[in-house]
Amino acid sequence: MDLMRSISIAASGLRAESGRMRVISENLANADSTARTAGGDPYRRKIVSFDSQLDRDLDAQTVTLGRIKRDTSAFRLEYEPGNPIADAKGYVKMPNVNPLVEQMDMREAQHAYEANLNVIGAARRMIARTLDILRG
Amino acid sequence: MSAAALAANAYTAAARKYGGDAAGLAAPNGGAKPDQSFGSLLAQAMDSVSETGKAADTAAVNSTTGRTDMIDVVTAVAESETAMQTLISVRDRVISAYEEIMRMAI
């Protein structure tokens, strides 16, 4: 039944968005994770991508979380001469995570998740209304 | 998914029986296949419903042990609920039609 398939497809959206949320929380949690040793790189921001995928059982395009890529932009530099992992000039490399950007990504993930939830709710209501005819 | 379709089939088969033969449920040559009575169709639908119910149960149990996604539980439960309600509606409908026939003055 198409409506049940819609629910399954929307569920794949929920799964993908929750994966995105996981990556965002990783980024936010590691916003201040520096390198372990001097000269090493700190945490590099992760970027999610979504893949559309043909689900043979459903005969429809569902969405999955694609490969998680790394943000190649430059690291922030903070002047901390006393830090043991600071470079010769006294700078410590900080992760290239911008909490504001993550906040916006999070909002986006939240809205996409809710949109998929609404699809599930609407499909369920449609099924229930159709069944109401049978109850008569 | 399949349970809902099966129940719908059962319903159409039952409806065809009523249309063709006023004697109703027990008529051997009523609707779809000669040996497929409404009872067996209903039994099939029942099996299918209990299967989706089992799937929902397994998903729920696995989620408590952290093996399944909560999303899987929600979809499995929604699916089994839909199948169940379809079956219940079909059953109620057929039984009320049967009672209607039994009330007929002869």
PDB file of C-alpha atoms in Angstrom:
ATOM      1  CA  MET A   1       0.000   0.000   0.000  1.00  0.00           C
ATOM      2  CA  ASP A   2       1.336   3.374  -1.019  1.00  0.00           C
ATOM      3  CA  LEU A   3       0.512   5.060   2.265  1.00  0.00           C
ATOM      4  CA  MET A   4       2.440   2.479   4.257  1.00  0.00           C
ATOM      5  CA  ARG A   5       5.298   2.919   1.801  1.00  0.00           C
ATOM      6  CA  SER A   6       5.182   6.664   2.391  1.00  0.00           C
ATOM      7  CA  ILE A   7       5.555   5.978   6.085  1.00  0.00           C
ATOM      8  CA  SER A   8       8.603   3.778   5.444  1.00  0.00           C
ATOM      9  CA  ILE A   9      10.165   6.379   3.157  1.00  0.00           C
ATOM     10  CA  ALA A  10       9.572   9.113   5.726  1.00  0.00           C
ATOM     11  CA  ALA A  11      11.121   6.816   8.324  1.00  0.00           C
ATOM     12  CA  SER A  12      14.271   6.660   6.204  1.00  0.00           C
ATOM     13  CA  GLY A  13      14.251  10.462   6.289  1.00  0.00           C
ATOM     14  CA  LEU A  14      13.960  10.354  10.081  1.00  0.00           C
ATOM     15  CA  ARG A  15      16.916   7.990  10.263  1.00  0.00           C
ATOM     16  CA  ALA A  16      19.029  10.178   7.981  1.00  0.00           C
ATOM     17  CA  GLU A  17      18.177  13.335   9.908  1.00  0.00           C
ATOM     18  CA  SER A  18      18.968  11.723  13.222  1.00  0.00           C
ATOM     19  CA  GLY A  19      22.340  10.737  11.777  1.00  0.00           C
ATOM     20  CA  ARG A  20      22.902  14.343  10.764  1.00  0.00           C
ATOM     21  CA  MET A  21      21.978  15.385  14.281  1.00  0.00           C
ATOM     22  CA  ARG A  22      24.583  12.956  15.620  1.00  0.00           C
ATOM     23  CA  VAL A  23      27.277  14.495  13.446  1.00  0.00           C
ATOM     24  CA  ILE A  24      26.271  17.997  14.495  1.00  0.00           C
ATOM     25  CA  SER A  25      26.468  17.006  18.144  1.00  0.00           C
ATOM     26  CA  GLU A  26      29.922  15.543  17.500  1.00  0.00           C
ATOM     27  CA  ASN A  27      30.995  18.832  15.958  1.00  0.00           C
ATOM     28  CA  LEU A  28      29.556  20.894  18.806  1.00  0.00           C
ATOM     29  CA  ALA A  29      30.942  18.653  21.516  1.00  0.00           C
ATOM     30  CA  ASN A  30      34.395  18.760  19.944  1.00  0.00           C
ATOM     31  CA  ALA A  31      34.368  22.500  19.289  1.00  0.00           C
ATOM     32  CA  ASP A  32      37.325  22.906  21.644  1.00  0.00           C
ATOM     33  CA  SER A  33      39.119  19.576  21.185  1.00  0.00           C
ATOM     34  CA  THR A  34      42.760  20.351  20.507  1.00  0.00           C
ATOM     35  CA  ALA A  35      45.519  18.065  19.314  1.00  0.00           C
ATOM     36  CA  ARG A  36      47.074  15.649  21.778  1.00  0.00           C
ATOM     37  CA  THR A  37      50.647  16.527  20.895  1.00  0.00           C
ATOM     38  CA  ALA A  38      52.389  19.643  19.671  1.00  0.00           C
ATOM     39  CA  GLY A  39      52.244  20.004  15.885  1.00  0.00           C
ATOM     40  CA  GLY A  40      49.222  17.693  15.601  1.00  0.00           C
ATOM     41  CA  ASP A  41      45.863  18.679  14.145  1.00  0.00           C
ATOM     42  CA  PRO A  42      42.865  19.355  16.342  1.00  0.00           C
ATOM     43  CA  TYR A  43      39.365  17.991  15.693  1.00  0.00           C
ATOM     44  CA  ARG A  44      38.308  18.602  12.111  1.00  0.00           C
ATOM     45  CA  ARG A  45      34.691  19.472  11.520  1.00  0.00           C
ATOM     46  CA  LYS A  46      32.588  16.693   9.947  1.00  0.00           C
ATOM     47  CA  ILE A  47      30.139  17.355   7.129  1.00  0.00           C
ATOM     48  CA  VAL A  48      27.177  15.099   6.416  1.00  0.00           C
ATOM     49  CA  SER A  49      25.907  14.220   2.979  1.00  0.00           C
ATOM     50  CA  PHE A  50      22.700  12.471   2.035  1.00  0.00           C
ATOM     51  CA  ASP A  51      22.392   9.803  -0.628  1.00  0.00           C
ATOM     52  CA  SER A  52      19.177   8.860  -2.322  1.00  0.00           C
ATOM     53  CA  GLN A  53      18.917   5.143  -2.690  1.00  0.00           C
ATOM     54  CA  LEU A  54      16.531   2.808  -4.470  1.00  0.00           C
ATOM     55  CA  ASP A  55      14.888   0.543  -1.922  1.00  0.00           C
ATOM     56  CA  ARG A  56      13.942  -2.609  -3.840  1.00  0.00           C
ATOM     57  CA  ASP A  57      11.369  -3.763  -1.292  1.00  0.00           C
ATOM     58  CA  LEU A  58       9.608  -0.438  -1.344  1.00  0.00           C
ATOM     59  CA  ASP A  59      10.309   0.274  -5.015  1.00  0.00           C
ATOM     60  CA  ALA A  60      11.006   3.879  -4.091  1.00  0.00           C
ATOM     61  CA  GLN A  61      13.884   6.246  -3.487  1.00  0.00           C
ATOM     62  CA  THR A  62      14.740   6.424   0.168  1.00  0.00           C
ATOM     63  CA  VAL A  63      17.419   8.565   1.759  1.00  0.00           C
ATOM     64  CA  THR A  64      20.459   7.359   3.634  1.00  0.00           C
ATOM     65  CA  LEU A  65      23.303   9.104   5.304  1.00  0.00           C
ATOM     66  CA  GLY A  66      26.144   9.225   2.803  1.00  0.00           C
ATOM     67  CA  ARG A  67      29.840   9.391   3.458  1.00  0.00           C
ATOM     68  CA  ILE A  68      30.785  11.755   6.232  1.00  0.00           C
ATOM     69  CA  LYS A  69      33.355  14.180   4.890  1.00  0.00           C
ATOM     70  CA  ARG A  70      35.820  16.398   6.668  1.00  0.00           C
ATOM     71  CA  ASP A  71      35.721  20.166   6.450  1.00  0.00           C
ATOM     72  CA  THR A  72      39.027  21.192   4.839  1.00  0.00           C
ATOM     73  CA  SER A  73      38.863  24.828   5.901  1.00  0.00           C
ATOM     74  CA  ALA A  74      41.646  26.313   8.019  1.00  0.00           C
ATOM     75  CA  PHE A  75      41.816  25.845  11.774  1.00  0.00           C
ATOM     76  CA  ARG A  76      41.308  28.697  14.168  1.00  0.00           C
ATOM     77  CA  LEU A  77      44.476  29.915  15.865  1.00  0.00           C
ATOM     78  CA  GLU A  78      44.440  30.972  19.461  1.00  0.00           C
ATOM     79  CA  TYR A  79      47.309  32.720  21.164  1.00  0.00           C
ATOM     80  CA  GLU A  80      48.210  30.629  24.199  1.00  0.00           C
ATOM     81  CA  PRO A  81      51.980  30.681  24.717  1.00  0.00           C
ATOM     82  CA  GLY A  82      51.808  28.714  27.978  1.00  0.00           C
ATOM     83  CA  ASN A  83      50.050  25.753  26.379  1.00  0.00           C
ATOM     84  CA  PRO A  84      52.381  22.757  25.920  1.00  0.00           C
ATOM     85  CA  ILE A  85      50.980  22.074  22.454  1.00  0.00           C
ATOM     86  CA  ALA A  86      51.445  25.662  21.241  1.00  0.00           C
ATOM     87  CA  ASP A  87      53.693  26.201  18.220  1.00  0.00           C
ATOM     88  CA  ALA A  88      56.897  28.264  18.202  1.00  0.00           C
ATOM     89  CA  LYS A  89      54.949  31.513  17.955  1.00  0.00           C
ATOM     90  CA  GLY A  90      52.669  30.583  20.848  1.00  0.00           C
ATOM     91  CA  TYR A  91      49.584  29.718  18.822  1.00  0.00           C
ATOM     92  CA  VAL A  92      47.360  26.710  19.477  1.00  0.00           C
ATOM     93  CA  LYS A  93      45.333  25.253  16.616  1.00  0.00           C
ATOM     94  CA  MET A  94      41.635  25.060  17.476  1.00  0.00           C
ATOM     95  CA  PRO A  95      39.004  23.043  15.579  1.00  0.00           C
ATOM     96  CA  ASN A  96      37.376  24.657  12.524  1.00  0.00           C
ATOM     97  CA  VAL A  97      33.955  24.347  14.145  1.00  0.00           C
ATOM     98  CA  ASN A  98      31.780  27.431  14.213  1.00  0.00           C
ATOM     99  CA  PRO A  99      29.063  26.957  16.833  1.00  0.00           C
ATOM    100  CA  LEU A 100      26.795  29.408  15.037  1.00  0.00           C
ATOM    101  CA  VAL A 101      26.957  27.388  11.821  1.00  0.00           C
ATOM    102  CA  GLU A 102      26.292  24.200  13.787  1.00  0.00           C
ATOM    103  CA  GLN A 103      23.344  25.861  15.469  1.00  0.00           C
ATOM    104  CA  MET A 104      21.838  26.669  12.081  1.00  0.00           C
ATOM    105  CA  ASP A 105      22.525  23.139  10.816  1.00  0.00           C
ATOM    106  CA  MET A 106      20.834  21.796  13.890  1.00  0.00           C
ATOM    107  CA  ARG A 107      17.780  23.937  13.263  1.00  0.00           C
ATOM    108  CA  GLU A 108      17.689  22.639   9.700  1.00  0.00           C
ATOM    109  CA  ALA A 109      17.944  19.021  10.840  1.00  0.00           C
ATOM    110  CA  GLN A 110      15.191  19.641  13.358  1.00  0.00           C
ATOM    111  CA  HIS A 111      12.844  21.080  10.742  1.00  0.00           C
ATOM    112  CA  ALA A 112      13.589  18.310   8.246  1.00  0.00           C
ATOM    113  CA  TYR A 113      12.898  15.746  10.969  1.00  0.00           C
ATOM    114  CA  GLU A 114       9.608  17.393  11.820  1.00  0.00           C
ATOM    115  CA  ALA A 115       8.650  17.516   8.134  1.00  0.00           C
ATOM    116  CA  ASN A 116       9.155  13.761   7.915  1.00  0.00           C
ATOM    117  CA  LEU A 117       7.170  13.270  11.112  1.00  0.00           C
ATOM    118  CA  ASN A 118       4.362  15.286   9.563  1.00  0.00           C
ATOM    119  CA  VAL A 119       4.426  13.033   6.501  1.00  0.00           C
ATOM    120  CA  ILE A 120       4.036  10.010   8.764  1.00  0.00           C
ATOM    121  CA  GLY A 121       1.214  11.678  10.686  1.00  0.00           C
ATOM    122  CA  ALA A 122      -0.620  12.683   7.512  1.00  0.00           C
ATOM    123  CA  ALA A 123      -0.263   9.213   5.968  1.00  0.00           C
ATOM    124  CA  ARG A 124      -1.576   7.608   9.152  1.00  0.00           C
ATOM    125  CA  ARG A 125      -4.524   9.973   9.243  1.00  0.00           C
ATOM    126  CA  MET A 126      -5.296   9.158   5.612  1.00  0.00           C
ATOM    127  CA  ILE A 127      -5.242   5.427   6.369  1.00  0.00           C
ATOM    128  CA  ALA A 128      -7.458   5.914   9.415  1.00  0.00           C
ATOM    129  CA  ARG A 129      -9.946   8.033   7.471  1.00  0.00           C
ATOM    130  CA  THR A 130     -10.113   5.402   4.748  1.00  0.00           C
ATOM    131  CA  LEU A 131     -10.767   2.716   7.328  1.00  0.00           C
ATOM    132  CA  ASP A 132     -13.564   4.849   8.731  1.00  0.00           C
ATOM    133  CA  ILE A 133     -15.500   4.186   5.526  1.00  0.00           C
ATOM    134  CA  LEU A 134     -15.401   0.484   6.305  1.00  0.00           C
ATOM    135  CA  ARG A 135     -16.691   1.105   9.823  1.00  0.00           C
ATOM    136  CA  GLY A 136     -19.538   3.153   8.374  1.00  0.00           C
TER     137      GLY A 136
ATOM    138  CA  MET B   1       1.367  -3.900   4.397  1.00  0.00           C
ATOM    139  CA  SER B   2       0.395  -7.261   2.979  1.00  0.00           C
ATOM    140  CA  ALA B   3      -2.050  -7.883   5.791  1.00  0.00           C
ATOM    141  CA  ALA B   4      -4.029  -4.839   4.837  1.00  0.00           C
ATOM    142  CA  ALA B   5      -4.158  -5.946   1.214  1.00  0.00           C
ATOM    143  CA  LEU B   6      -5.126  -9.442   2.259  1.00  0.00           C
ATOM    144  CA  ALA B   7      -7.902  -8.175   4.448  1.00  0.00           C
ATOM    145  CA  ALA B   8      -9.142  -6.041   1.590  1.00  0.00           C
ATOM    146  CA  ASN B   9      -9.118  -9.115  -0.641  1.00  0.00           C
ATOM    147  CA  ALA B  10     -11.051 -11.009   1.968  1.00  0.00           C
ATOM    148  CA  TYR B  11     -13.571  -8.237   2.102  1.00  0.00           C
ATOM    149  CA  THR B  12     -14.062  -8.068  -1.668  1.00  0.00           C
ATOM    150  CA  ALA B  13     -14.347 -11.846  -1.816  1.00  0.00           C
ATOM    151  CA  ALA B  14     -16.971 -11.753   0.900  1.00  0.00           C
ATOM    152  CA  ALA B  15     -18.805  -8.957  -0.855  1.00  0.00           C
ATOM    153  CA  ARG B  16     -18.832 -10.935  -4.091  1.00  0.00           C
ATOM    154  CA  LYS B  17     -20.261 -13.910  -2.249  1.00  0.00           C
ATOM    155  CA  TYR B  18     -23.101 -11.872  -0.927  1.00  0.00           C
ATOM    156  CA  GLY B  19     -23.767 -10.494  -4.374  1.00  0.00           C
ATOM    157  CA  GLY B  20     -23.829 -13.913  -6.055  1.00  0.00           C
ATOM    158  CA  ASP B  21     -25.406 -16.102  -3.445  1.00  0.00           C
ATOM    159  CA  ALA B  22     -27.905 -15.104  -0.818  1.00  0.00           C
ATOM    160  CA  ALA B  23     -27.051 -18.179   1.262  1.00  0.00           C
ATOM    161  CA  GLY B  24     -23.907 -16.287   2.162  1.00  0.00           C
ATOM    162  CA  LEU B  25     -20.827 -17.376   4.005  1.00  0.00           C
ATOM    163  CA  ALA B  26     -20.907 -21.144   3.650  1.00  0.00           C
ATOM    164  CA  ALA B  27     -21.642 -21.196  -0.092  1.00  0.00           C
ATOM    165  CA  PRO B  28     -18.919 -23.275  -1.774  1.00  0.00           C
ATOM    166  CA  ASN B  29     -19.177 -21.662  -5.230  1.00  0.00           C
ATOM    167  CA  GLY B  30     -19.744 -18.132  -4.128  1.00  0.00           C
ATOM    168  CA  GLY B  31     -16.872 -15.816  -4.814  1.00  0.00           C
ATOM    169  CA  ALA B  32     -13.212 -16.123  -5.744  1.00  0.00           C
ATOM    170  CA  LYS B  33     -11.871 -19.682  -5.706  1.00  0.00           C
ATOM    171  CA  PRO B  34     -14.151 -22.625  -4.970  1.00  0.00           C
ATOM    172  CA  ASP B  35     -12.157 -23.891  -1.988  1.00  0.00           C
ATOM    173  CA  GLN B  36     -11.391 -20.483  -0.550  1.00  0.00           C
ATOM    174  CA  SER B  37     -14.083 -19.773   1.997  1.00  0.00           C
ATOM    175  CA  PHE B  38     -14.261 -16.498   3.787  1.00  0.00           C
ATOM    176  CA  GLY B  39     -13.094 -18.305   6.885  1.00  0.00           C
ATOM    177  CA  SER B  40      -9.809 -19.343   5.308  1.00  0.00           C
ATOM    178  CA  LEU B  41      -9.266 -15.871   3.894  1.00  0.00           C
ATOM    179  CA  LEU B  42      -9.863 -14.432   7.330  1.00  0.00           C
ATOM    180  CA  ALA B  43      -7.469 -16.973   8.813  1.00  0.00           C
ATOM    181  CA  GLN B  44      -4.816 -15.946   6.312  1.00  0.00           C
ATOM    182  CA  ALA B  45      -5.366 -12.289   7.121  1.00  0.00           C
ATOM    183  CA  MET B  46      -5.172 -13.173  10.819  1.00  0.00           C
ATOM    184  CA  ASP B  47      -1.826 -14.924  10.294  1.00  0.00           C
ATOM    185  CA  SER B  48      -0.491 -11.948   8.433  1.00  0.00           C
ATOM    186  CA  VAL B  49      -1.680  -9.563  11.143  1.00  0.00           C
ATOM    187  CA  SER B  50      -0.129 -11.648  13.882  1.00  0.00           C
ATOM    188  CA  GLU B  51       3.093 -11.678  11.858  1.00  0.00           C
ATOM    189  CA  THR B  52       3.237  -7.882  11.723  1.00  0.00           C
ATOM    190  CA  GLY B  53       2.306  -7.879  15.400  1.00  0.00           C
ATOM    191  CA  LYS B  54       5.220 -10.166  16.142  1.00  0.00           C
ATOM    192  CA  ALA B  55       7.545  -7.946  14.106  1.00  0.00           C
ATOM    193  CA  ALA B  56       6.356  -4.957  16.130  1.00  0.00           C
ATOM    194  CA  ASP B  57       6.921  -6.864  19.368  1.00  0.00           C
ATOM    195  CA  THR B  58      10.426  -7.897  18.356  1.00  0.00           C
ATOM    196  CA  ALA B  59      11.262  -4.342  17.384  1.00  0.00           C
ATOM    197  CA  ALA B  60       9.968  -3.060  20.727  1.00  0.00           C
ATOM    198  CA  VAL B  61      11.915  -5.652  22.713  1.00  0.00           C
ATOM    199  CA  ASN B  62      15.081  -5.007  20.715  1.00  0.00           C
ATOM    200  CA  SER B  63      14.749  -1.282  21.277  1.00  0.00           C
ATOM    201  CA  THR B  64      14.706  -1.758  25.038  1.00  0.00           C
ATOM    202  CA  THR B  65      18.010  -3.596  24.761  1.00  0.00           C
ATOM    203  CA  GLY B  66      19.314  -0.894  22.449  1.00  0.00           C
ATOM    204  CA  ARG B  67      19.583  -3.090  19.369  1.00  0.00           C
ATOM    205  CA  THR B  68      16.960  -1.362  17.210  1.00  0.00           C
ATOM    206  CA  ASP B  69      16.233   2.181  16.293  1.00  0.00           C
ATOM    207  CA  MET B  70      13.244   3.821  17.914  1.00  0.00           C
ATOM    208  CA  ILE B  71      12.138   4.762  14.401  1.00  0.00           C
ATOM    209  CA  ASP B  72      11.916   1.078  13.428  1.00  0.00           C
ATOM    210  CA  VAL B  73       9.712   0.443  16.436  1.00  0.00           C
ATOM    211  CA  VAL B  74       7.393   3.285  15.530  1.00  0.00           C
ATOM    212  CA  THR B  75       6.981   2.165  11.915  1.00  0.00           C
ATOM    213  CA  ALA B  76       6.577  -1.497  12.863  1.00  0.00           C
ATOM    214  CA  VAL B  77       3.949  -0.668  15.472  1.00  0.00           C
ATOM    215  CA  ALA B  78       2.134   1.668  13.069  1.00  0.00           C
ATOM    216  CA  GLU B  79       2.100  -1.026  10.406  1.00  0.00           C
ATOM    217  CA  SER B  80       0.784  -3.701  12.723  1.00  0.00           C
ATOM    218  CA  GLU B  81      -1.807  -1.317  14.109  1.00  0.00           C
ATOM    219  CA  THR B  82      -3.061  -0.514  10.610  1.00  0.00           C
ATOM    220  CA  ALA B  83      -3.227  -4.189   9.674  1.00  0.00           C
ATOM    221  CA  MET B  84      -5.067  -4.985  12.894  1.00  0.00           C
ATOM    222  CA  GLN B  85      -7.595  -2.212  12.454  1.00  0.00           C
ATOM    223  CA  THR B  86      -8.238  -3.198   8.863  1.00  0.00           C
ATOM    224  CA  LEU B  87      -8.883  -6.764   9.942  1.00  0.00           C
ATOM    225  CA  ILE B  88     -11.127  -5.682  12.788  1.00  0.00           C
ATOM    226  CA  SER B  89     -13.154  -3.441  10.493  1.00  0.00           C
ATOM    227  CA  VAL B  90     -13.550  -6.202   7.926  1.00  0.00           C
ATOM    228  CA  ARG B  91     -14.592  -8.664  10.610  1.00  0.00           C
ATOM    229  CA  ASP B  92     -17.144  -6.309  12.130  1.00  0.00           C
ATOM    230  CA  ARG B  93     -18.530  -5.506   8.742  1.00  0.00           C
ATOM    231  CA  VAL B  94     -18.902  -9.112   7.666  1.00  0.00           C
ATOM    232  CA  ILE B  95     -20.383 -10.184  10.972  1.00  0.00           C
ATOM    233  CA  SER B  96     -22.945  -7.417  10.863  1.00  0.00           C
ATOM    234  CA  ALA B  97     -23.852  -8.430   7.307  1.00  0.00           C
ATOM    235  CA  TYR B  98     -24.165 -12.030   8.442  1.00  0.00           C
ATOM    236  CA  GLU B  99     -26.401 -11.046  11.327  1.00  0.00           C
ATOM    237  CA  GLU B 100     -28.489  -9.020   8.940  1.00  0.00           C
ATOM    238  CA  ILE B 101     -29.036 -12.120   6.844  1.00  0.00           C
ATOM    239  CA  MET B 102     -29.827 -14.261   9.886  1.00  0.00           C
ATOM    240  CA  ARG B 103     -32.479 -11.767  10.932  1.00  0.00           C
ATOM    241  CA  MET B 104     -34.199 -12.138   7.575  1.00  0.00           C
ATOM    242  CA  ALA B 105     -37.789 -13.316   7.912  1.00  0.00           C
ATOM    243  CA  ILE B 106     -38.349 -16.581   6.121  1.00  0.00           C
TER     244      ILE B 106
END
